[in-house]
Amino acid sequence: MPDVPDASPYDALLLLSFGGPEGPDDVVPFLENVTRGRGIPRERLEEVGQHYFLFGGVSPINAQNRVLLDALRRDFAAHGLDLPVYWGNRNWAPYLTDTLREITRAGHRRVLTLATSAYASYSGCRQYRENLAESLAALTAEGLEPPRVDKLRHYFNHPGFLDPVADGVVASLGELPAAVRDGAHLVFTTHSIPDAAADSAGPEGGAYVAQHLDAARLVAAAVRDATGVDHPWQLVYQSRSGPPHIPWLEPDVCDHLAELRAADAPAAVMVPIGFVSDHMEVLYDLDTEALAKAEELGLPVVRSATVGADPRFAAAVRELTLERAATERGGCPERRARGALGPSHDVCPKGCCPARVERPAAAGADSPYP
C-alpha cells in the first residue's frame, strides 16, 4: 500500500487572500477596509474606485481564489490528503475572522495558512500575520479558544510557482509577430513598495527585491532553455501609491516601456511575477494602462499569465504543506527550491519585515498565540 500523506499535526489549511469587491456597491466599502486608519477621504476612495468601475465594480481575485480553492481540494483528494481547505480574506467577504470562527467551531486546533503572496515584505507577509493576530484576538474576546495558526514558507522559488510562470512567458512570446519575437524583452513586474519597506524586508533586509530578482532570473533561464533565445530582461514596478515625496521602488513599468521604445527594442512581454493571480493591479495597471502606453509608443507588448490555479501550483501547496507538517513532527523533509537563495524560513523571526507601528503578529517567532 502506498504511504498515506500525513499532514499532522495540522488539521486544516487556510487560503488567506486580499479580497476584492464583487459589485459596484462594494467598491468604496472595500477600499475603506483596505485603507482603514490612514485618514484617506471618501472622495479619494471614489476616485480610486473608478479603476474597479471600469470592470463593473468586480475584482477578479475572488473568482480566481474560488478556482484555486477548488484546485487545492481536488489535488488533496486525488493524492489521499485528508485536510479540509478554508478560505478567508483580509478586506472583503469571506472575512478572515468569520472563516477562523468557522474553523474554530469545527474543532480544528492546528491550522496552516497559505497566503496569496509569494515574497517577503511588510505588505506581503507581516501584514497578513497582523490580520491573523487581530482575528484570533477577536475570537478570544468572544470566549472562543482559537486554534494555533502557522504560515507556509515563501514559495517564490518553488518549481510549482516558477514553472507555470515560465510556460506563460513562452506562450506569450508565441503571440508576438514572428519578426519581433526573438528580440522581445522580458519585463518582470511587481508591486512597488516604499524604499524603506524594501530595505527592511526579511530577517536581514532587502529580501523583497532579492527574491524577485532571483525568481526573474530563474524564469528567464527557463525561457531560454525552452526557446533557445536569451531574452534581455529587467525587474520593474507598478501600482505605486502614497505621497510623492516618499521614495518608492522604480522604474515604473510604463516608464520602462518608453525606455525600451527609445532604445529600439522590437517588442516586450510583461510578466507579472509579483502576483499569484489577476488582482485589479494586473487588470488595470498592466492590461489597461501599460498596454495603452505600449500602443501609444508603437511597441508590440503582450502580458503573460499569472500562476492562478495551475495544477502545478496546487501540487506545490500540497508539497509545502506536507513538508511543514513533517518538520513540525521533528523530521527533515526535502525542501525544494531553485536559485541562489534556497528555501525560505518556516517561522518569521522577530523583527522580520517590521511595521512603522508595531502590532501583534501571529504565525511567527513573536506571535502572542503560541
Short mmCIF file of N, CA, C and O in Angstrom, two decimals, residues 40-96:
data_model
loop_
_atom_site.label_atom_id
_atom_site.label_comp_id
_atom_site.label_asym_id
_atom_site.label_seq_id
_atom_site.Cartn_x
_atom_site.Cartn_y
_atom_site.Cartn_z
N ILE A 40 -7.76 58.57 4.72
CA ILE A 40 -7.95 58.92 3.32
C ILE A 40 -9.41 59.31 3.10
O ILE A 40 -10.33 58.55 3.44
N PRO A 41 -9.67 60.50 2.55
CA PRO A 41 -11.06 60.96 2.39
C PRO A 41 -11.84 60.12 1.39
O PRO A 41 -11.26 59.52 0.47
N ARG A 42 -13.15 60.08 1.59
CA ARG A 42 -14.01 59.26 0.74
C ARG A 42 -13.90 59.68 -0.73
O ARG A 42 -13.97 58.83 -1.63
N GLU A 43 -13.70 60.99 -0.97
CA GLU A 43 -13.60 61.46 -2.34
C GLU A 43 -12.43 60.80 -3.07
O GLU A 43 -12.52 60.45 -4.25
N ARG A 44 -11.32 60.63 -2.36
CA ARG A 44 -10.15 59.98 -2.95
C ARG A 44 -10.44 58.50 -3.22
O ARG A 44 -10.04 57.96 -4.25
N LEU A 45 -11.17 57.85 -2.30
CA LEU A 45 -11.51 56.45 -2.50
C LEU A 45 -12.42 56.28 -3.72
O LEU A 45 -12.28 55.31 -4.48
N GLU A 46 -13.34 57.21 -3.89
CA GLU A 46 -14.22 57.14 -5.05
C GLU A 46 -13.44 57.33 -6.34
O GLU A 46 -13.74 56.71 -7.37
N GLU A 47 -12.39 58.16 -6.29
CA GLU A 47 -11.54 58.35 -7.46
C GLU A 47 -10.79 57.06 -7.80
O GLU A 47 -10.75 56.64 -8.96
N VAL A 48 -10.20 56.44 -6.77
CA VAL A 48 -9.50 55.17 -6.99
C VAL A 48 -10.48 54.10 -7.46
O VAL A 48 -10.14 53.24 -8.28
N GLY A 49 -11.70 54.16 -6.94
CA GLY A 49 -12.70 53.16 -7.29
C GLY A 49 -13.07 53.14 -8.76
O GLY A 49 -13.63 52.15 -9.25
N GLN A 50 -12.73 54.22 -9.50
CA GLN A 50 -13.03 54.23 -10.92
C GLN A 50 -12.33 53.08 -11.65
O GLN A 50 -12.84 52.60 -12.66
N HIS A 51 -11.18 52.66 -11.13
CA HIS A 51 -10.50 51.52 -11.74
C HIS A 51 -11.39 50.28 -11.70
O HIS A 51 -11.46 49.51 -12.67
N TYR A 52 -12.08 50.09 -10.57
CA TYR A 52 -12.97 48.94 -10.42
C TYR A 52 -14.23 49.11 -11.26
O TYR A 52 -14.74 48.14 -11.84
N PHE A 53 -14.75 50.33 -11.31
CA PHE A 53 -15.98 50.55 -12.06
C PHE A 53 -15.81 50.26 -13.55
O PHE A 53 -16.77 49.91 -14.24
N LEU A 54 -14.58 50.40 -14.05
CA LEU A 54 -14.32 50.05 -15.44
C LEU A 54 -14.60 48.57 -15.71
O LEU A 54 -14.84 48.18 -16.84
N PHE A 55 -14.55 47.76 -14.65
CA PHE A 55 -14.78 46.32 -14.77
C PHE A 55 -16.06 45.91 -14.04
O PHE A 55 -16.16 44.80 -13.50
N GLY A 56 -17.03 46.82 -14.02
CA GLY A 56 -18.31 46.51 -13.40
C GLY A 56 -18.27 46.47 -11.88
O GLY A 56 -19.18 45.91 -11.25
N GLY A 57 -17.23 47.05 -11.28
CA GLY A 57 -17.11 47.02 -9.83
C GLY A 57 -16.66 45.69 -9.27
O GLY A 57 -16.77 45.45 -8.07
N VAL A 58 -16.14 44.84 -10.14
CA VAL A 58 -15.77 43.48 -9.73
C VAL A 58 -14.27 43.28 -9.87
O VAL A 58 -13.71 43.49 -10.96
N SER A 59 -13.62 42.88 -8.78
CA SER A 59 -12.22 42.47 -8.86
C SER A 59 -12.17 41.00 -9.26
O SER A 59 -13.02 40.21 -8.83
N PRO A 60 -11.19 40.61 -10.06
CA PRO A 60 -11.11 39.20 -10.46
C PRO A 60 -10.60 38.27 -9.36
O PRO A 60 -10.68 37.05 -9.50
N ILE A 61 -10.08 38.83 -8.28
CA ILE A 61 -9.34 38.00 -7.33
C ILE A 61 -10.23 36.98 -6.61
O ILE A 61 -9.82 35.85 -6.36
N ASN A 62 -11.48 37.37 -6.27
CA ASN A 62 -12.32 36.41 -5.56
C ASN A 62 -12.67 35.21 -6.44
O ASN A 62 -12.64 34.06 -5.98
N ALA A 63 -13.00 35.47 -7.71
CA ALA A 63 -13.31 34.36 -8.61
C ALA A 63 -12.09 33.46 -8.78
O ALA A 63 -12.21 32.22 -8.79
N GLN A 64 -10.91 34.06 -8.88
CA GLN A 64 -9.70 33.25 -9.03
C GLN A 64 -9.41 32.44 -7.77
O GLN A 64 -8.93 31.30 -7.84
N ASN A 65 -9.71 33.03 -6.61
CA ASN A 65 -9.50 32.27 -5.37
C ASN A 65 -10.47 31.11 -5.24
O ASN A 65 -10.12 30.06 -4.69
N ARG A 66 -11.67 31.27 -5.76
CA ARG A 66 -12.62 30.15 -5.75
C ARG A 66 -12.10 29.00 -6.61
O ARG A 66 -12.21 27.83 -6.24
N VAL A 67 -11.52 29.36 -7.74
CA VAL A 67 -10.95 28.32 -8.61
C VAL A 67 -9.75 27.67 -7.94
O VAL A 67 -9.58 26.44 -8.00
N LEU A 68 -8.90 28.47 -7.30
CA LEU A 68 -7.75 27.91 -6.59
C LEU A 68 -8.19 27.03 -5.44
O LEU A 68 -7.63 25.95 -5.21
N LEU A 69 -9.21 27.46 -4.71
CA LEU A 69 -9.73 26.66 -3.60
C LEU A 69 -10.18 25.29 -4.11
O LEU A 69 -9.87 24.25 -3.51
N ASP A 70 -10.89 25.29 -5.22
CA ASP A 70 -11.35 24.03 -5.80
C ASP A 70 -10.17 23.18 -6.26
O ASP A 70 -10.16 21.96 -6.07
N ALA A 71 -9.16 23.83 -6.86
CA ALA A 71 -7.98 23.09 -7.33
C ALA A 71 -7.24 22.44 -6.17
O ALA A 71 -6.77 21.29 -6.29
N LEU A 72 -7.12 23.15 -5.06
CA LEU A 72 -6.44 22.59 -3.89
C LEU A 72 -7.21 21.40 -3.35
O LEU A 72 -6.62 20.35 -3.02
N ARG A 73 -8.51 21.54 -3.23
CA ARG A 73 -9.32 20.44 -2.69
C ARG A 73 -9.25 19.22 -3.59
O ARG A 73 -9.15 18.08 -3.10
N ARG A 74 -9.30 19.44 -4.90
CA ARG A 74 -9.23 18.30 -5.82
C ARG A 74 -7.85 17.65 -5.79
O ARG A 74 -7.74 16.41 -5.83
N ASP A 75 -6.80 18.45 -5.72
CA ASP A 75 -5.45 17.88 -5.65
C ASP A 75 -5.27 17.08 -4.36
O ASP A 75 -4.73 15.97 -4.39
N PHE A 76 -5.69 17.64 -3.24
CA PHE A 76 -5.56 16.93 -1.97
C PHE A 76 -6.30 15.60 -2.02
O PHE A 76 -5.78 14.55 -1.61
N ALA A 77 -7.54 15.62 -2.52
CA ALA A 77 -8.35 14.40 -2.57
C ALA A 77 -7.71 13.36 -3.50
O ALA A 77 -7.67 12.16 -3.19
N ALA A 78 -7.20 13.83 -4.64
CA ALA A 78 -6.60 12.91 -5.61
C ALA A 78 -5.36 12.22 -5.06
O ALA A 78 -5.01 11.12 -5.51
N HIS A 79 -4.69 12.84 -4.09
CA HIS A 79 -3.46 12.28 -3.54
C HIS A 79 -3.66 11.73 -2.12
O HIS A 79 -2.68 11.47 -1.42
N GLY A 80 -4.90 11.58 -1.71
CA GLY A 80 -5.19 10.96 -0.43
C GLY A 80 -4.88 11.81 0.78
O GLY A 80 -4.73 11.29 1.89
N LEU A 81 -4.79 13.12 0.59
CA LEU A 81 -4.51 14.02 1.72
C LEU A 81 -5.84 14.50 2.29
O LEU A 81 -6.55 15.31 1.67
N ASP A 82 -6.17 14.00 3.46
CA ASP A 82 -7.44 14.32 4.11
C ASP A 82 -7.26 15.58 4.97
O ASP A 82 -7.01 15.51 6.17
N LEU A 83 -7.36 16.74 4.32
CA LEU A 83 -7.14 18.01 5.00
C LEU A 83 -8.14 19.02 4.46
O LEU A 83 -8.05 19.41 3.28
N PRO A 84 -9.09 19.47 5.27
CA PRO A 84 -10.05 20.45 4.77
C PRO A 84 -9.38 21.78 4.47
O PRO A 84 -8.44 22.19 5.14
N VAL A 85 -9.86 22.45 3.42
CA VAL A 85 -9.30 23.73 2.98
C VAL A 85 -10.37 24.81 3.11
O VAL A 85 -11.46 24.68 2.56
N TYR A 86 -10.03 25.86 3.84
CA TYR A 86 -10.93 27.00 4.05
C TYR A 86 -10.35 28.23 3.34
O TYR A 86 -9.18 28.27 2.99
N TRP A 87 -11.21 29.24 3.19
CA TRP A 87 -10.80 30.47 2.51
C TRP A 87 -11.29 31.69 3.29
O TRP A 87 -12.46 31.78 3.65
N GLY A 88 -10.37 32.62 3.57
CA GLY A 88 -10.72 33.86 4.22
C GLY A 88 -9.93 35.02 3.63
O GLY A 88 -8.80 34.84 3.16
N ASN A 89 -10.54 36.22 3.62
CA ASN A 89 -9.91 37.41 3.06
C ASN A 89 -9.62 38.45 4.14
O ASN A 89 -10.31 38.51 5.16
N ARG A 90 -8.65 39.28 3.85
CA ARG A 90 -8.30 40.38 4.75
C ARG A 90 -9.29 41.53 4.67
O ARG A 90 -9.57 42.19 5.67
N ASN A 91 -9.82 41.80 3.47
CA ASN A 91 -10.55 43.05 3.26
C ASN A 91 -11.95 42.91 2.69
O ASN A 91 -12.62 43.92 2.48
N TRP A 92 -12.42 41.70 2.42
CA TRP A 92 -13.77 41.52 1.92
C TRP A 92 -14.23 40.08 2.18
O TRP A 92 -13.42 39.21 2.51
N ALA A 93 -15.52 39.86 2.04
CA ALA A 93 -16.09 38.54 2.31
C ALA A 93 -15.53 37.50 1.33
O ALA A 93 -15.32 37.81 0.15
N PRO A 94 -15.29 36.28 1.84
CA PRO A 94 -15.44 35.84 3.23
C PRO A 94 -14.31 36.40 4.11
O PRO A 94 -13.13 36.20 3.81
N TYR A 95 -14.70 37.11 5.15
CA TYR A 95 -13.73 37.76 6.02
C TYR A 95 -12.95 36.74 6.85
O TYR A 95 -13.49 35.70 7.25
N LEU A 96 -11.69 37.08 7.09
CA LEU A 96 -10.80 36.19 7.83
C LEU A 96 -11.36 35.80 9.19
O LEU A 96 -11.32 34.62 9.56
#
